[in-house]
Tab-separated table of C-alpha atoms in Angstrom:
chain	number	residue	atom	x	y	z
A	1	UNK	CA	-21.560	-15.431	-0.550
A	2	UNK	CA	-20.159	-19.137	-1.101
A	3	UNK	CA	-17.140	-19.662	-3.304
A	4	UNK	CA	-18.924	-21.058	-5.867
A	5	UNK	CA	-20.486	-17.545	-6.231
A	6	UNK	CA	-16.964	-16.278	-7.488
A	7	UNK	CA	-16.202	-19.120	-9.993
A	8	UNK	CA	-17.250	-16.544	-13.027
A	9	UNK	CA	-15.144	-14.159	-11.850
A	10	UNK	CA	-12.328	-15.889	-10.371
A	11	UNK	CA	-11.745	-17.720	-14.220
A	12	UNK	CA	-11.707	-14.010	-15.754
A	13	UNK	CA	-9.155	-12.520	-12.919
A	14	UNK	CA	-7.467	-15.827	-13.882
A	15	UNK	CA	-7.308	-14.596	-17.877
A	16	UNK	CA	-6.186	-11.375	-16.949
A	17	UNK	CA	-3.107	-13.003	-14.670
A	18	UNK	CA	-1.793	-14.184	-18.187
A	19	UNK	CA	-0.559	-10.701	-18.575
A	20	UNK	CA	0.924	-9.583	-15.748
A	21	UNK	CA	5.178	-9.094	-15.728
A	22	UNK	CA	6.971	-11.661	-13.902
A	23	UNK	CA	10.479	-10.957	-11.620
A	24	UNK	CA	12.710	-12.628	-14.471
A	25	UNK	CA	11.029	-9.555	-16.806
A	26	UNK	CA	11.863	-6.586	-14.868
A	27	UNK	CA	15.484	-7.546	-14.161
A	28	UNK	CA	15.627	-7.574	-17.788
A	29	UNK	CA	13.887	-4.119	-17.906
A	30	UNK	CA	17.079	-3.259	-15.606
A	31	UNK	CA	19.620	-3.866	-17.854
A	32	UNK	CA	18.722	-2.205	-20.644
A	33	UNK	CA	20.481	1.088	-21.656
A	34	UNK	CA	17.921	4.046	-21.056
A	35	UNK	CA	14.263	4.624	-20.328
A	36	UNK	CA	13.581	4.974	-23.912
A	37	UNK	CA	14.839	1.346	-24.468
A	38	UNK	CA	12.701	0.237	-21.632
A	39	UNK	CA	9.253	1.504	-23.531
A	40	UNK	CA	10.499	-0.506	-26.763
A	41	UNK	CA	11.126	-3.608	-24.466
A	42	UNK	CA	7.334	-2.866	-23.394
A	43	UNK	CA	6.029	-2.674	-26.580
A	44	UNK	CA	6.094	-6.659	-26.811
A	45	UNK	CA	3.750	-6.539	-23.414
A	46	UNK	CA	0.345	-6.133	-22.455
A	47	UNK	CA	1.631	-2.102	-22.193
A	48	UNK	CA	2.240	-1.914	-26.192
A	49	UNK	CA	-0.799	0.931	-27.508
A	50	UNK	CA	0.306	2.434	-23.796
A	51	UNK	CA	4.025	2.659	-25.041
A	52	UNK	CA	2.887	3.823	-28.272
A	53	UNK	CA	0.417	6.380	-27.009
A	54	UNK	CA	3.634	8.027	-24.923
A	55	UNK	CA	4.359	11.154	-26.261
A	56	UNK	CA	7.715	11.881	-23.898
A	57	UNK	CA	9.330	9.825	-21.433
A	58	UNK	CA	8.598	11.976	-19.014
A	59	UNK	CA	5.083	11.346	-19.350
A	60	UNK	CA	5.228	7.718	-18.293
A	61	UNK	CA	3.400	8.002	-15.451
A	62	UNK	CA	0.032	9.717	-17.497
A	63	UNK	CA	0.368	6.530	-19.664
A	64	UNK	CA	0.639	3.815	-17.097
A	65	UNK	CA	-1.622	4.703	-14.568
A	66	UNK	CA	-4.696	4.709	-16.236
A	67	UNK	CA	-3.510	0.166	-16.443
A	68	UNK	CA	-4.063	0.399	-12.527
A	69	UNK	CA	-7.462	2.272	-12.439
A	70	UNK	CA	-8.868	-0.057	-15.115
A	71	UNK	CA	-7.769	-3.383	-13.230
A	72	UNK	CA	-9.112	-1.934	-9.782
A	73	UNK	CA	-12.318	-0.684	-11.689
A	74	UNK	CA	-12.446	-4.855	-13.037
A	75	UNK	CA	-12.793	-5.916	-9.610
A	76	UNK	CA	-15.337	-3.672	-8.168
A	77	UNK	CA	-17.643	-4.668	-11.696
A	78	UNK	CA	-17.013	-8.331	-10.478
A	79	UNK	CA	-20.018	-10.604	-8.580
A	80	UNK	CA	-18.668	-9.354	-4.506
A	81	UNK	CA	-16.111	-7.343	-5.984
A	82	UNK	CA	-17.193	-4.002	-4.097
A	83	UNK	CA	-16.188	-5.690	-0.962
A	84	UNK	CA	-12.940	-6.760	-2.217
A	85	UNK	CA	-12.794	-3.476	-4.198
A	86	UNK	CA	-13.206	-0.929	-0.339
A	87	UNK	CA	-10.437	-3.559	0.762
A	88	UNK	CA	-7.764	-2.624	-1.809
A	89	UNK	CA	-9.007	1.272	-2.384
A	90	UNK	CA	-8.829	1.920	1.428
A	91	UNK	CA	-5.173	3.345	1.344
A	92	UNK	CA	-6.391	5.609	-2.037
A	93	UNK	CA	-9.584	6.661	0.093
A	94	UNK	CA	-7.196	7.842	3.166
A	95	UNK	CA	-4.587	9.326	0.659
A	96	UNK	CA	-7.059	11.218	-0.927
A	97	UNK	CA	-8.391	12.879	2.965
A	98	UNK	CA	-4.763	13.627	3.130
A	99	UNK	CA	-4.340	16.002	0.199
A	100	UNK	CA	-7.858	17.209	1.182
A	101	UNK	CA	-6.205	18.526	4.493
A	102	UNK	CA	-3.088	19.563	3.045
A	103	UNK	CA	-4.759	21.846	0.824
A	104	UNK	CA	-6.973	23.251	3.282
A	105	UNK	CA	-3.750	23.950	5.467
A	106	UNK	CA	-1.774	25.685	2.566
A	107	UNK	CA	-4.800	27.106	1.598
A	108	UNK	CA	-3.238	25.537	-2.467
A	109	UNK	CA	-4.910	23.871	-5.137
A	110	UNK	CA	-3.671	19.978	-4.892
A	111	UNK	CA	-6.469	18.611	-7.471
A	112	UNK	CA	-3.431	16.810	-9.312
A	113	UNK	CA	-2.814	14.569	-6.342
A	114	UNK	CA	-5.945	13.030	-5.772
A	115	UNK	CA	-6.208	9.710	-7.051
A	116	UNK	CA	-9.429	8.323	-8.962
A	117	UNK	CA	-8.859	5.146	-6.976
A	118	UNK	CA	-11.411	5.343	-3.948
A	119	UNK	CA	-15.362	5.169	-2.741
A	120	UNK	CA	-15.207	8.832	-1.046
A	121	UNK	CA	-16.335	12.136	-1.704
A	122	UNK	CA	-13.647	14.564	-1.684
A	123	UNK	CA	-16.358	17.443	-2.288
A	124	UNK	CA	-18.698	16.444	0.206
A	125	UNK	CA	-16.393	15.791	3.085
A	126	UNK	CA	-14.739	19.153	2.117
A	127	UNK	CA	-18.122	20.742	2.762
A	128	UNK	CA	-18.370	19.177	6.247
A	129	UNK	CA	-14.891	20.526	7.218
A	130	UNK	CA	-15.201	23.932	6.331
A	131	UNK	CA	-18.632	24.188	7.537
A	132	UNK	CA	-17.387	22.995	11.153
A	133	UNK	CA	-20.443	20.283	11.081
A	134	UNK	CA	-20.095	17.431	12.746
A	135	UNK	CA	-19.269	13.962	10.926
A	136	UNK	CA	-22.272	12.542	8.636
A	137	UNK	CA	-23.431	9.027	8.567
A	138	UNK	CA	-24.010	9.701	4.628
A	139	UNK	CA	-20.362	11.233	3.909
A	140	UNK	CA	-17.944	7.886	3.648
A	141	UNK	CA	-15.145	8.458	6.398
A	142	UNK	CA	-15.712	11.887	7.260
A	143	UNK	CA	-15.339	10.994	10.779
A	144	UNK	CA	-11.471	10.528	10.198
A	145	UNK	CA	-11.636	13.648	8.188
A	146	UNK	CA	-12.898	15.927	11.075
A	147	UNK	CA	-11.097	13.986	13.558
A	148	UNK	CA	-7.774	14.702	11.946
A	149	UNK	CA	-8.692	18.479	10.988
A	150	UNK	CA	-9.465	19.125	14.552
A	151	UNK	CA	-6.717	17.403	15.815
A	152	UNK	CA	-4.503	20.150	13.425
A	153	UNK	CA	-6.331	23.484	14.723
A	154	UNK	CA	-5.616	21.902	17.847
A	155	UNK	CA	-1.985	21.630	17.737
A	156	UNK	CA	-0.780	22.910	14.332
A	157	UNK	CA	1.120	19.612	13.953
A	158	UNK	CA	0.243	18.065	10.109
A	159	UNK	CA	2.312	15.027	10.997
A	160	UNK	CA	-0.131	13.823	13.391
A	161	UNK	CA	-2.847	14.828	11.869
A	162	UNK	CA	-1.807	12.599	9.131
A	163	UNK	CA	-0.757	9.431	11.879
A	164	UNK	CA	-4.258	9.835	12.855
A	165	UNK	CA	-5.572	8.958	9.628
A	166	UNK	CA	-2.298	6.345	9.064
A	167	UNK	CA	-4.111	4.154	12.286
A	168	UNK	CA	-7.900	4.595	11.629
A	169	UNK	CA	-6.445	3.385	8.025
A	170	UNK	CA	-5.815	-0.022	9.786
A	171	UNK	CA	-7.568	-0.628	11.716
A	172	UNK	CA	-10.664	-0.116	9.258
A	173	UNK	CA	-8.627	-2.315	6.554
A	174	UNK	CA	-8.636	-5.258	9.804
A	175	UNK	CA	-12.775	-4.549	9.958
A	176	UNK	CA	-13.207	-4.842	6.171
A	177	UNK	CA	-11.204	-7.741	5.996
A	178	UNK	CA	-13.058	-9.531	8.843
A	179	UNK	CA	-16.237	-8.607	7.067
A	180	UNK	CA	-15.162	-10.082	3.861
A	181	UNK	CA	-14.141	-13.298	5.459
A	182	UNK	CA	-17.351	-13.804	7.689
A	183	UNK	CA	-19.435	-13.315	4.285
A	184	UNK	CA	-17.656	-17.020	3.343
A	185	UNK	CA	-18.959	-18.758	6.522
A	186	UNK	CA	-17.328	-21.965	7.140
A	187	UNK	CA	-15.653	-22.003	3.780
A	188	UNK	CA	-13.500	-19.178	4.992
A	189	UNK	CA	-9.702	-19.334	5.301
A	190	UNK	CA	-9.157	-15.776	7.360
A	191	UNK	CA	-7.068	-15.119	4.157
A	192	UNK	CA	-8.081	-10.907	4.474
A	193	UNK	CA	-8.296	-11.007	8.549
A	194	UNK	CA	-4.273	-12.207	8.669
A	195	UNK	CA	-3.311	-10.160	5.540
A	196	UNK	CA	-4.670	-7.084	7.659
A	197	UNK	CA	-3.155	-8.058	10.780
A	198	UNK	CA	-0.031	-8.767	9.458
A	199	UNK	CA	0.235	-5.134	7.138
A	200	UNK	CA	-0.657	-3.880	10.580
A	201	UNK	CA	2.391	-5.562	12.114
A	202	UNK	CA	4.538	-4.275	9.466
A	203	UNK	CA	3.012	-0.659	9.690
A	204	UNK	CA	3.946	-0.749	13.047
A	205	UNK	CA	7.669	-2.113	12.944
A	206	UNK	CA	8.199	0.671	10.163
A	207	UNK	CA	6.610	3.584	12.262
A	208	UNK	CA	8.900	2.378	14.889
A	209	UNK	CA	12.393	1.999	13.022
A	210	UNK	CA	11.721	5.380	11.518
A	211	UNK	CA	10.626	7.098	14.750
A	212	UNK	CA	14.046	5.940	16.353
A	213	UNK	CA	15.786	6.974	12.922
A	214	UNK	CA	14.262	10.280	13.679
A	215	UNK	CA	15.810	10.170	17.329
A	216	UNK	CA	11.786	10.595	18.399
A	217	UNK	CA	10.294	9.553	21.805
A	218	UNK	CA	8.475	6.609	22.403
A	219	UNK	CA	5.536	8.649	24.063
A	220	UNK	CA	5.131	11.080	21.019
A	221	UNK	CA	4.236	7.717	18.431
A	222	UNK	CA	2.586	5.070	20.678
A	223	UNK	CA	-0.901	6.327	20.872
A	224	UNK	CA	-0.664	6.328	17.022
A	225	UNK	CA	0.168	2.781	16.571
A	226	UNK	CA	-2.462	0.204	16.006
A	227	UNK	CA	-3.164	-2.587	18.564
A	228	UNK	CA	-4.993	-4.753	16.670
A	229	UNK	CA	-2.028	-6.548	14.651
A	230	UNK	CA	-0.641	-9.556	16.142
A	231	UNK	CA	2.580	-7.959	17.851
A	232	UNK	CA	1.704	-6.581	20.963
A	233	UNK	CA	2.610	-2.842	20.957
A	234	UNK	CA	3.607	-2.690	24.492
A	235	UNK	CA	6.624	-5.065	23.772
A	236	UNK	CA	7.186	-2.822	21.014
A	237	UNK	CA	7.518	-0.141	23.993
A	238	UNK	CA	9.710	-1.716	25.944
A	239	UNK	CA	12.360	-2.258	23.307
A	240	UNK	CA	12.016	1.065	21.710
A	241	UNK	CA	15.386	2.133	23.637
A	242	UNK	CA	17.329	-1.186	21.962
A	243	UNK	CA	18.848	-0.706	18.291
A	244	UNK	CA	16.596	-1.313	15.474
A	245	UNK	CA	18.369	-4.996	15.306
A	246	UNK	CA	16.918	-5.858	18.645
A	247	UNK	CA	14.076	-5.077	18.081
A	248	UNK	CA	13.464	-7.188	14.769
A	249	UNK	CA	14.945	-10.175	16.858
A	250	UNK	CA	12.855	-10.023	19.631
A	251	UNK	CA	9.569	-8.925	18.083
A	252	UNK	CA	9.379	-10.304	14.288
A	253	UNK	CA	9.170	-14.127	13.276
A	254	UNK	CA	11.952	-16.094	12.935
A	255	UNK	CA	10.797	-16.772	8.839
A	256	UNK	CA	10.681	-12.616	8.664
A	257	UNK	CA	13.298	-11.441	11.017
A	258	UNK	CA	16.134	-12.425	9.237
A	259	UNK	CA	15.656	-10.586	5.798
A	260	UNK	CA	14.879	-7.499	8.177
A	261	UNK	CA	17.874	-7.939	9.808
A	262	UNK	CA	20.212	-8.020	6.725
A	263	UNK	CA	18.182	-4.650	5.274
A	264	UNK	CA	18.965	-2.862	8.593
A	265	UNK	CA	22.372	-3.571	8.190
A	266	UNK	CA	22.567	-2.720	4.380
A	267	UNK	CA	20.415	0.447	5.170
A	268	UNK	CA	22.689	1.637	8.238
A	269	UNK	CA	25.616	2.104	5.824
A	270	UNK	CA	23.473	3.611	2.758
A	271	UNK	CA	21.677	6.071	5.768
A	272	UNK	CA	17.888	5.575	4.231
A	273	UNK	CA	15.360	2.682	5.320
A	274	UNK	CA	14.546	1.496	1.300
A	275	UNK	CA	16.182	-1.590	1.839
A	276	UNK	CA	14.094	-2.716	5.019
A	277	UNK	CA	10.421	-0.967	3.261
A	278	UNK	CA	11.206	-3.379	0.288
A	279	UNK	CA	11.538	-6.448	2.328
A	280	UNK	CA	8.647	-5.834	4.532
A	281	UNK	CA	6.397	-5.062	1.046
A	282	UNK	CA	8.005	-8.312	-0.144
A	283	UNK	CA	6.840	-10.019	2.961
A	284	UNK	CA	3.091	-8.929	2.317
A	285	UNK	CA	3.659	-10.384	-1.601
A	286	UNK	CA	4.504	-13.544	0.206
A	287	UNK	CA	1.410	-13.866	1.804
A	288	UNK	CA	-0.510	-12.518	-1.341
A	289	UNK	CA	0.777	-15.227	-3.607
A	290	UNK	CA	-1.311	-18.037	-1.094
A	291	UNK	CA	-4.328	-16.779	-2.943
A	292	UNK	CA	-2.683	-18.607	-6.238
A	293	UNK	CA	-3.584	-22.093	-4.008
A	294	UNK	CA	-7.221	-21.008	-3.937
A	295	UNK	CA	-9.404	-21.423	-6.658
A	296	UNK	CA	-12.654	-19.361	-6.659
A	297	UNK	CA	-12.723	-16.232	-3.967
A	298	UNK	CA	-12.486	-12.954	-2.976
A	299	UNK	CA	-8.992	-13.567	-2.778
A	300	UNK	CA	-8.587	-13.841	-6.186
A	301	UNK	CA	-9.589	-10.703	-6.452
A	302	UNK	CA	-7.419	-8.905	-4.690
A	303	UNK	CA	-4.393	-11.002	-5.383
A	304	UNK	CA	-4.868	-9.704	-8.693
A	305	UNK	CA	-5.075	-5.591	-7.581
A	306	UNK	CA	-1.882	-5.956	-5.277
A	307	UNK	CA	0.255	-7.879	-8.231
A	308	UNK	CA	-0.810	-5.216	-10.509
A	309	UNK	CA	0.004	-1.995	-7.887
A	310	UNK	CA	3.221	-3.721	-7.560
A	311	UNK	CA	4.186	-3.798	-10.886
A	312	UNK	CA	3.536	-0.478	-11.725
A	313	UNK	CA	5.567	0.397	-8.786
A	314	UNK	CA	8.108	-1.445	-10.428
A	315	UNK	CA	7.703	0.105	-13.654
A	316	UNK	CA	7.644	3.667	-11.923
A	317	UNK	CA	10.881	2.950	-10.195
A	318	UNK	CA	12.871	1.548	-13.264
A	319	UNK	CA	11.626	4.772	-15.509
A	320	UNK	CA	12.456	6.885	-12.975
A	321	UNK	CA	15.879	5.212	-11.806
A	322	UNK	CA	16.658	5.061	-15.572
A	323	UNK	CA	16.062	8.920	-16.261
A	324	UNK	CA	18.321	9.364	-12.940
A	325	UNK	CA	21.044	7.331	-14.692
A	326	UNK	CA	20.776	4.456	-11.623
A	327	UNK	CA	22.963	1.257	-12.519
A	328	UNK	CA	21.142	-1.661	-12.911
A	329	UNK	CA	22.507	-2.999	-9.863
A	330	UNK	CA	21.021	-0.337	-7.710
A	331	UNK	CA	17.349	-0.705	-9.409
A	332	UNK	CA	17.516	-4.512	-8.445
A	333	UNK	CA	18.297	-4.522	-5.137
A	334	UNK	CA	15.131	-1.970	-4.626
A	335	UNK	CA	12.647	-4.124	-7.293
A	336	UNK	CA	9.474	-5.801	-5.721
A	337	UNK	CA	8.588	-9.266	-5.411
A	338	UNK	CA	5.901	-9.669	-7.676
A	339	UNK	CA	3.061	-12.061	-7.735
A	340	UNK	CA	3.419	-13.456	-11.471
């Protein structure tokens, strides 16, 4: 497809960008007293007849999420939205092959946490597993499915049955992305291939800082790091043995390294790693928001999906941190960039 294919839809993500919360709006959010004071706040937003529709608090999350499903479900109905659409869905389709195998492990009924967000078939690759068939070309990703089960029967270890998954996860997002920016030609920018290889960087660099957090060996997480970001793993190996803040020095660029290095610092006295996820997630946002410089494309499109999944993180964390009684303080320091 040429850009000018995506002009149509590129002007109605546009309309729908009108809407979204901006940074200034959820520090307000912050401030205010309790969660219930935080729906009234909402009612003035694109959320109002969701607010209204909320019958307790504690039900925020049965009224919200439905906002997220709708705006992926807009892209996919766009002109080469089902590209962009197995792009952004890619982390719901693994997610969901992950409850799959948890519940076939506990032998439990986890129907609740499968989301609606995805392309597979959660019946039909459950079929394949329990049958002990082989992978089938016509069942989406069921060759992840049984290589992850198997890997589980073979070692009882969930974990890396589920780091399996975590690396075929992306490196398909890299191939996707690739696809979607050959299908521009010469009018591509590589905006998907570098968004990929660069949420494989940070995938990596966070599967590293937690491993040594964990006081794991290097040899029981390389294999399950992918190669294909633009950090070369082995370099990753060879400072695995260095603190976390040498590693960020000598591996990360000098425009990311130094936000990394102040949430290692924050997060070594708080004992948790929120600090460092947010700034890496705020990183990929800054990458996201070069789609606003681009005026018909498939980035568009999924500019749009990642500022909305962001700001329903945001909303989930500021109901949640409200019911908690959080301070204000603390819900800012762990708020998302988002796009708007």
């Amino acid at each position: 497809m040429q850009r000018a294919d995506y002009i149509h839809s590129s002007a109605a993500i546009r309309v729908k960008e009108k809407g979204l919360l901006n940074q200034s709006y959820f520090l307000r959010l912050t401030d205010l007293e309790s969660a219930g004071d935080v729906s009234k706040a909402l009612s003035d937003s694109i959320y109002a007849e969701r607010v209204l529709a909320m019958e307790s608090i504690s039900k925020y999350w049965d009224v919200f999420s439905p906002e997220l499903v709708n705006a992926y479900n807009f892209v996919r109905e766009q002109k080469g939205g089902e590209a962009v659409y197995s792009f952004v869905a890619l982390k719901y389709d693994m997610h969901n092959i992950k409850v799959l195998l948890k519940s076939m492990i506990l032998d439990e009924d986890l129907s609740e946490l499968y989301s609606s967000i995805g392309r597979i078939s959660v019946p039909a690759i459950k079929r394949l597993l329990e049958s002990g068939k082989n992978e089938s070309k016509d069942v989406l990703y069921s060759n992840i499915a049984i290589q992850a089960y198997d890997l589980y029967k073979q070692n009882k270890d969930a974990q890396q049955a589920e780091m399996i998954i975590d690396k075929f996860f992306l490196n398909e997002l890299l191939r996707i992305g690739k696809e979607i920016d050959a299908s521009l030609g010469n009018e591509s920018k590589n905006f998907f291939t570098e968004y990929a290889k660069l949420f494989i960087d940070t995938s990596n660099i966070q599967m590293v800082i937690r491993a040594k957090d964990h006081g794991r060996q290097w040899i029981n997480i390389k294999d399950f790091l992918s190669e294909s970001g633009n950090i070369d793993i082995r370099h990753l190996g060879k400072s695995y043995l260095e603190t976390p803040k040498v590693v960020i020095e000598r591996l990360v660029s000098s425009d990311m390294h130094k936000g990394l290095l102040e949430a290692i610092s924050k997060d070594e006295k708080n004992g948790n790693l929120l600090e460092f996820e947010r700034v890496l997630e705020d990183y990929l946002m800054k990458k996201t928001k070069e789609a606003k410089m681009i005026s018909a494309g498939p980035e568009v499109m999924f500019a749009y999906v990642h500022a909305k999944d962001i700001e329903l993180l945001n909303m989930r964390l500021i109901y949640i941190s409200k019911m908690n009684g959080k301070s204000p303080d603390s819900i800012k320091e762990r708020l998302r960039e988002t796009y708007a």
